[in-house]
C-alpha cells in the first residue's frame, strides 16, 4: 500500500517570514511519519515551498504559468527549496526514517502542453528498497518557457497516477475545506459545488491556494484527504481525514 503525503509549505514554514522553518510543526509531522514507517508503512513525502519558495519565485517573476530563462533566478529558487528539503530530511532522519531526496528539477520536466514527467522509477525503487523518497515543490524545465514552478500538489497528482497510489493526503494549516459557516466539508465530488467557498490564499502563493488544490485532486482517481497536522496520525492510520476529495 503506497501513501503519498504532502506537507504544505505553510505547515512546515513560517509562511510570512522568509526562509524560516516551523520547527515544532516539522518535528511533529515527522514523528507521525516515523511511527507509520516503523509499523511498515510505505510513504512518499512531498513538501511545499512556504517561505522558502514563494518569496523567491515572486521575486524572480516565475510561477506555474510564467516561465523564465534567467538561470540565476531559477537557481536561487531551487537552492532555497533545497535548504527546506534538507530540514525535512533531517527531521525525518531524527525519527529513524531513511529519507532520500528526489529533486524535480533534476528528475523531471514539463512538456510544451504542460504535461509533467517525473522520475517515477527512482521513487519506486527507493520505496521498494525501504527508503522514504522526499520530493519538493521546485523549479522545473518547461519546453518553450525556460523554467516554471511545479507545486507540491502537482507532484502529488503526477506521482499518485504513475505509482497507482492507494492513499493521498495533503497536510495543510486548515482542518479541511471549510464551508461558509467554517465547518469542514466531509466530501467534495465536483468543483462547482464548492467554488463559492474557495477563496484565494492570503500569503504570497504563486501556485494558486485551496481552489487550485481541490481542482487538481478532483482529477485524481485516488481519493485525497485535506487535513491539518492534528489529523495526520489519524490519516496515516485510517487513510482518511478532514475533507475527502473524490
Ligand atoms: C511551491 O510549492 C514551490 C515553489 C514556489 C518553488 P507549493 O505550491 O506546493 O508550496 P506550498 O505548499 O503552497 O507552500
Short mmCIF file of C-alpha atoms and ligand atoms in Angstrom, two decimals:
data_model
loop_
_atom_site.label_atom_id
_atom_site.label_comp_id
_atom_site.label_asym_id
_atom_site.label_seq_id
_atom_site.Cartn_x
_atom_site.Cartn_y
_atom_site.Cartn_z
CA UNK A 1 0.00 0.00 0.00
CA UNK A 2 1.54 3.29 -1.11
CA UNK A 3 0.70 6.57 0.58
CA UNK A 4 1.62 9.94 -0.88
CA UNK A 5 1.68 12.73 1.66
CA UNK A 6 2.20 16.40 1.01
CA UNK A 7 3.37 18.62 3.83
CA UNK A 8 2.12 22.08 2.91
CA UNK A 9 4.66 24.86 2.92
CA UNK A 10 2.55 26.81 5.39
CA UNK A 11 2.63 23.84 7.80
CA UNK A 12 6.39 23.39 7.92
CA UNK A 13 7.48 27.02 7.50
CA UNK A 14 6.55 30.36 8.96
CA UNK A 15 4.91 31.44 5.76
CA UNK A 16 5.34 35.20 6.23
CA UNK A 17 8.96 35.13 7.44
CA UNK A 18 11.47 34.45 4.64
CA UNK A 19 13.24 31.08 4.93
CA UNK A 20 12.03 30.20 8.41
CA UNK A 21 11.20 26.60 9.32
CA UNK A 22 8.29 25.96 11.71
CA UNK A 23 10.40 23.58 13.77
CA UNK A 24 7.56 22.47 16.01
CA UNK A 25 5.20 21.52 13.17
CA UNK A 26 8.00 19.88 11.21
CA UNK A 27 9.04 17.80 14.22
CA UNK A 28 5.53 16.60 14.99
CA UNK A 29 4.68 15.74 11.39
CA UNK A 30 7.99 13.89 11.11
CA UNK A 31 7.17 11.99 14.31
CA UNK A 32 3.82 10.82 12.87
CA UNK A 33 5.54 9.72 9.66
CA UNK A 34 8.23 7.95 11.69
CA UNK A 35 5.61 5.98 13.57
CA UNK A 36 3.86 4.99 10.34
CA UNK A 37 7.13 3.82 8.77
CA UNK A 38 8.10 1.91 11.92
CA UNK A 39 4.87 -0.04 11.55
CA UNK A 40 5.79 -0.99 7.97
CA UNK A 41 4.00 1.83 6.11
CA UNK A 42 5.26 2.78 2.65
CA UNK A 43 5.19 6.53 2.07
CA UNK A 44 6.37 9.20 -0.35
CA UNK A 45 6.72 12.64 1.21
CA UNK A 46 6.29 15.79 -0.89
CA UNK A 47 6.75 19.21 0.62
CA UNK A 48 5.67 22.64 -0.50
CA UNK A 49 7.57 25.88 -0.62
CA UNK A 50 6.15 28.12 2.08
CA UNK A 51 8.52 30.95 2.91
CA UNK A 52 11.39 29.19 1.12
CA UNK A 53 9.73 29.01 -2.30
CA UNK A 54 7.07 31.59 -2.90
CA UNK A 55 9.03 34.73 -1.99
CA UNK A 56 11.94 33.74 -4.24
CA UNK A 57 9.61 32.71 -7.06
CA UNK A 58 7.69 36.00 -6.87
CA UNK A 59 10.94 37.97 -6.73
CA UNK A 60 12.15 36.35 -9.93
CA UNK A 61 8.78 36.55 -11.69
CA UNK A 62 8.37 32.77 -12.01
CA UNK A 63 5.11 30.89 -11.46
CA UNK A 64 3.40 27.77 -12.79
CA UNK A 65 2.46 29.63 -15.95
CA UNK A 66 5.14 32.33 -16.17
CA UNK A 67 8.43 30.87 -17.26
CA UNK A 68 11.87 32.42 -17.05
CA UNK A 69 15.18 31.99 -18.86
CA UNK A 70 17.07 33.70 -16.03
CA UNK A 71 19.23 30.82 -14.87
CA UNK A 72 20.46 32.65 -11.77
CA UNK A 73 16.90 33.34 -10.68
CA UNK A 74 15.80 29.74 -11.22
CA UNK A 75 18.84 28.50 -9.33
CA UNK A 76 18.09 30.82 -6.40
CA UNK A 77 14.57 29.37 -6.11
CA UNK A 78 15.84 25.79 -6.43
CA UNK A 79 18.57 26.32 -3.84
CA UNK A 80 16.14 27.86 -1.36
CA UNK A 81 13.89 24.83 -1.79
CA UNK A 82 16.93 22.61 -1.26
CA UNK A 83 17.53 24.26 2.11
CA UNK A 84 13.98 23.42 3.14
CA UNK A 85 14.34 19.86 1.83
CA UNK A 86 17.44 19.48 3.99
CA UNK A 87 15.42 20.48 7.06
CA UNK A 88 12.73 17.93 6.14
CA UNK A 89 15.33 15.18 5.59
CA UNK A 90 16.95 15.96 8.94
CA UNK A 91 13.61 15.92 10.78
CA UNK A 92 12.67 12.55 9.26
CA UNK A 93 16.10 11.06 9.96
CA UNK A 94 15.70 12.14 13.61
CA UNK A 95 12.63 9.90 13.72
CA UNK A 96 14.54 6.87 12.49
CA UNK A 97 13.31 7.13 8.89
CA UNK A 98 15.69 6.70 5.94
CA UNK A 99 14.70 9.61 3.69
CA UNK A 100 16.29 10.27 0.29
CA UNK A 101 15.67 13.36 -1.83
CA UNK A 102 14.32 13.31 -5.38
CA UNK A 103 14.63 16.84 -6.75
CA UNK A 104 12.09 17.52 -9.53
CA UNK A 105 14.41 19.97 -11.34
CA UNK A 106 16.86 17.11 -11.93
CA UNK A 107 14.32 14.32 -12.17
CA UNK A 108 11.57 15.73 -14.34
CA UNK A 109 10.34 18.20 -16.95
CA UNK A 110 7.21 19.81 -18.31
CA UNK A 111 6.39 19.36 -21.97
CA UNK A 112 5.09 22.25 -24.09
CA UNK A 113 1.49 21.16 -23.46
CA UNK A 114 2.07 21.34 -19.70
CA UNK A 115 2.30 17.56 -19.14
CA UNK A 116 4.63 16.71 -16.26
CA UNK A 117 7.05 13.77 -16.33
CA UNK A 118 8.80 12.79 -13.10
CA UNK A 119 11.38 10.07 -12.46
CA UNK A 120 8.85 7.61 -11.18
CA UNK A 121 11.41 4.78 -11.45
CA UNK A 122 13.67 6.43 -8.84
CA UNK A 123 10.77 6.86 -6.46
CA UNK A 124 9.51 3.32 -6.98
CA UNK A 125 12.96 1.78 -6.50
CA UNK A 126 13.63 3.80 -3.35
CA UNK A 127 10.31 2.64 -1.93
CA UNK A 128 10.98 -0.99 -2.66
CA UNK A 129 14.42 -0.67 -1.05
CA UNK A 130 12.89 0.66 2.16
CA UNK A 131 13.68 4.36 1.76
CA UNK A 132 11.29 7.27 2.05
CA UNK A 133 11.53 9.40 -1.10
CA UNK A 134 11.19 13.12 -0.39
CA UNK A 135 10.21 15.45 -3.22
CA UNK A 136 9.81 19.21 -3.13
CA UNK A 137 7.85 21.86 -4.99
CA UNK A 138 10.54 23.13 -7.32
CA UNK A 139 11.66 24.85 -10.47
CA UNK A 140 11.25 22.60 -13.48
CA UNK A 141 12.48 22.83 -17.08
CA UNK A 142 9.48 23.68 -19.24
CA UNK A 143 9.65 23.23 -23.02
CA UNK A 144 9.26 26.63 -24.71
CA UNK A 145 9.15 28.62 -21.44
CA UNK A 146 12.55 28.10 -19.80
CA UNK A 147 11.78 27.18 -16.22
CA UNK A 148 8.46 27.31 -14.37
CA UNK A 149 7.34 26.30 -10.87
CA UNK A 150 6.00 22.83 -10.16
CA UNK A 151 3.92 22.84 -6.99
CA UNK A 152 3.91 20.05 -4.46
CA UNK A 153 0.25 19.45 -5.32
CA UNK A 154 1.11 18.84 -8.97
CA UNK A 155 3.86 16.44 -7.90
CA UNK A 156 1.39 14.58 -5.68
CA UNK A 157 -1.11 14.20 -8.52
CA UNK A 158 1.53 13.11 -11.01
CA UNK A 159 3.05 10.52 -8.63
CA UNK A 160 -0.33 9.27 -7.42
CA UNK A 161 -1.11 8.39 -11.02
CA UNK A 162 2.24 6.95 -12.05
CA UNK A 163 2.68 4.93 -8.84
CA UNK A 164 -1.02 3.97 -8.67
CA UNK A 165 -1.01 5.19 -5.06
CA UNK A 166 -3.64 3.89 -2.68
CA UNK A 167 -3.86 6.95 -0.46
CA UNK A 168 -3.18 10.63 -0.93
CA UNK A 169 -3.04 13.15 1.89
CA UNK A 170 -2.47 16.88 1.92
CA UNK A 171 -1.46 18.17 5.30
CA UNK A 172 -2.42 21.83 5.36
CA UNK A 173 -2.89 24.53 8.02
CA UNK A 174 -6.69 24.15 7.91
CA UNK A 175 -8.60 21.07 9.13
CA UNK A 176 -10.14 20.62 5.67
CA UNK A 177 -12.07 22.64 3.11
CA UNK A 178 -14.40 24.86 5.10
CA UNK A 179 -17.95 25.83 4.19
CA UNK A 180 -19.42 29.32 4.69
CA UNK A 181 -20.08 28.56 8.37
CA UNK A 182 -16.48 27.50 8.96
CA UNK A 183 -17.34 23.80 9.19
CA UNK A 184 -15.24 21.13 7.49
CA UNK A 185 -16.86 19.78 4.30
CA UNK A 186 -16.72 15.96 4.55
CA UNK A 187 -16.55 15.14 0.85
CA UNK A 188 -16.17 17.04 -2.41
CA UNK A 189 -17.13 15.43 -5.69
CA UNK A 190 -17.36 18.42 -8.01
CA UNK A 191 -15.73 21.83 -8.17
CA UNK A 192 -18.97 23.70 -8.90
CA UNK A 193 -20.43 22.56 -5.58
CA UNK A 194 -17.67 24.32 -3.61
CA UNK A 195 -16.42 27.07 -5.96
CA UNK A 196 -18.11 29.84 -3.97
CA UNK A 197 -16.43 28.94 -0.67
CA UNK A 198 -12.91 28.59 -2.07
CA UNK A 199 -11.27 31.98 -1.61
CA UNK A 200 -7.73 32.92 -2.67
CA UNK A 201 -4.77 32.21 -0.37
CA UNK A 202 -3.73 35.23 1.72
CA UNK A 203 0.05 34.94 1.70
CA UNK A 204 2.25 35.15 -1.40
CA UNK A 205 1.38 31.94 -3.22
CA UNK A 206 2.47 31.55 -6.82
CA UNK A 207 0.68 28.25 -7.26
CA UNK A 208 -2.95 29.04 -6.51
CA UNK A 209 -4.16 28.21 -2.97
CA UNK A 210 -7.06 25.93 -2.00
CA UNK A 211 -9.10 26.31 -5.20
CA UNK A 212 -6.24 25.01 -7.35
CA UNK A 213 -5.59 22.25 -4.81
CA UNK A 214 -9.16 20.94 -4.98
CA UNK A 215 -9.31 21.21 -8.75
CA UNK A 216 -6.18 19.11 -9.12
CA UNK A 217 -7.32 16.49 -6.62
CA UNK A 218 -10.65 16.09 -8.42
CA UNK A 219 -8.68 14.96 -11.48
CA UNK A 220 -7.26 12.02 -9.49
CA UNK A 221 -8.71 8.52 -9.37
CA UNK A 222 -7.35 8.06 -5.82
CA UNK A 223 -9.41 9.77 -3.09
CA UNK A 224 -7.39 12.53 -1.43
CA UNK A 225 -7.77 13.92 2.08
CA UNK A 226 -7.08 17.51 3.11
CA UNK A 227 -6.45 17.90 6.85
CA UNK A 228 -4.26 19.68 9.39
CA UNK A 229 -1.28 18.38 11.41
CA UNK A 230 -3.54 17.36 14.31
CA UNK A 231 -5.18 14.81 12.00
CA UNK A 232 -2.02 13.46 10.34
CA UNK A 233 -1.68 10.39 12.56
CA UNK A 234 -5.38 9.57 12.01
CA UNK A 235 -4.94 9.93 8.25
CA UNK A 236 -1.92 7.62 8.25
CA UNK A 237 -3.78 5.08 10.33
CA UNK A 238 -7.13 5.10 8.54
CA UNK A 239 -6.44 6.57 5.08
CA UNK A 240 -8.86 9.46 5.50
CA UNK A 241 -9.20 12.68 7.49
CA UNK A 242 -10.62 16.19 7.13
CA UNK A 243 -12.15 16.71 3.68
CA UNK A 244 -12.02 13.84 1.21
CA UNK A 245 -11.89 14.89 -2.46
CA UNK A 246 -13.09 12.15 -4.81
C1 LIG B 1 5.80 25.78 -4.36
O1 LIG B 1 5.25 24.56 -3.96
C2 LIG B 1 7.24 25.62 -4.74
C3 LIG B 1 7.92 26.88 -5.10
C4 LIG B 1 7.40 28.08 -5.01
C5 LIG B 1 9.27 26.73 -5.60
P1 LIG B 1 3.79 24.52 -3.33
O2 LIG B 1 2.87 25.41 -4.11
O3 LIG B 1 3.41 23.10 -3.22
O4 LIG B 1 4.03 25.15 -1.90
P2 LIG B 1 3.01 25.47 -0.71
O5 LIG B 1 2.67 24.20 -0.05
O6 LIG B 1 1.80 26.15 -1.33
O7 LIG B 1 3.79 26.41 0.16
#
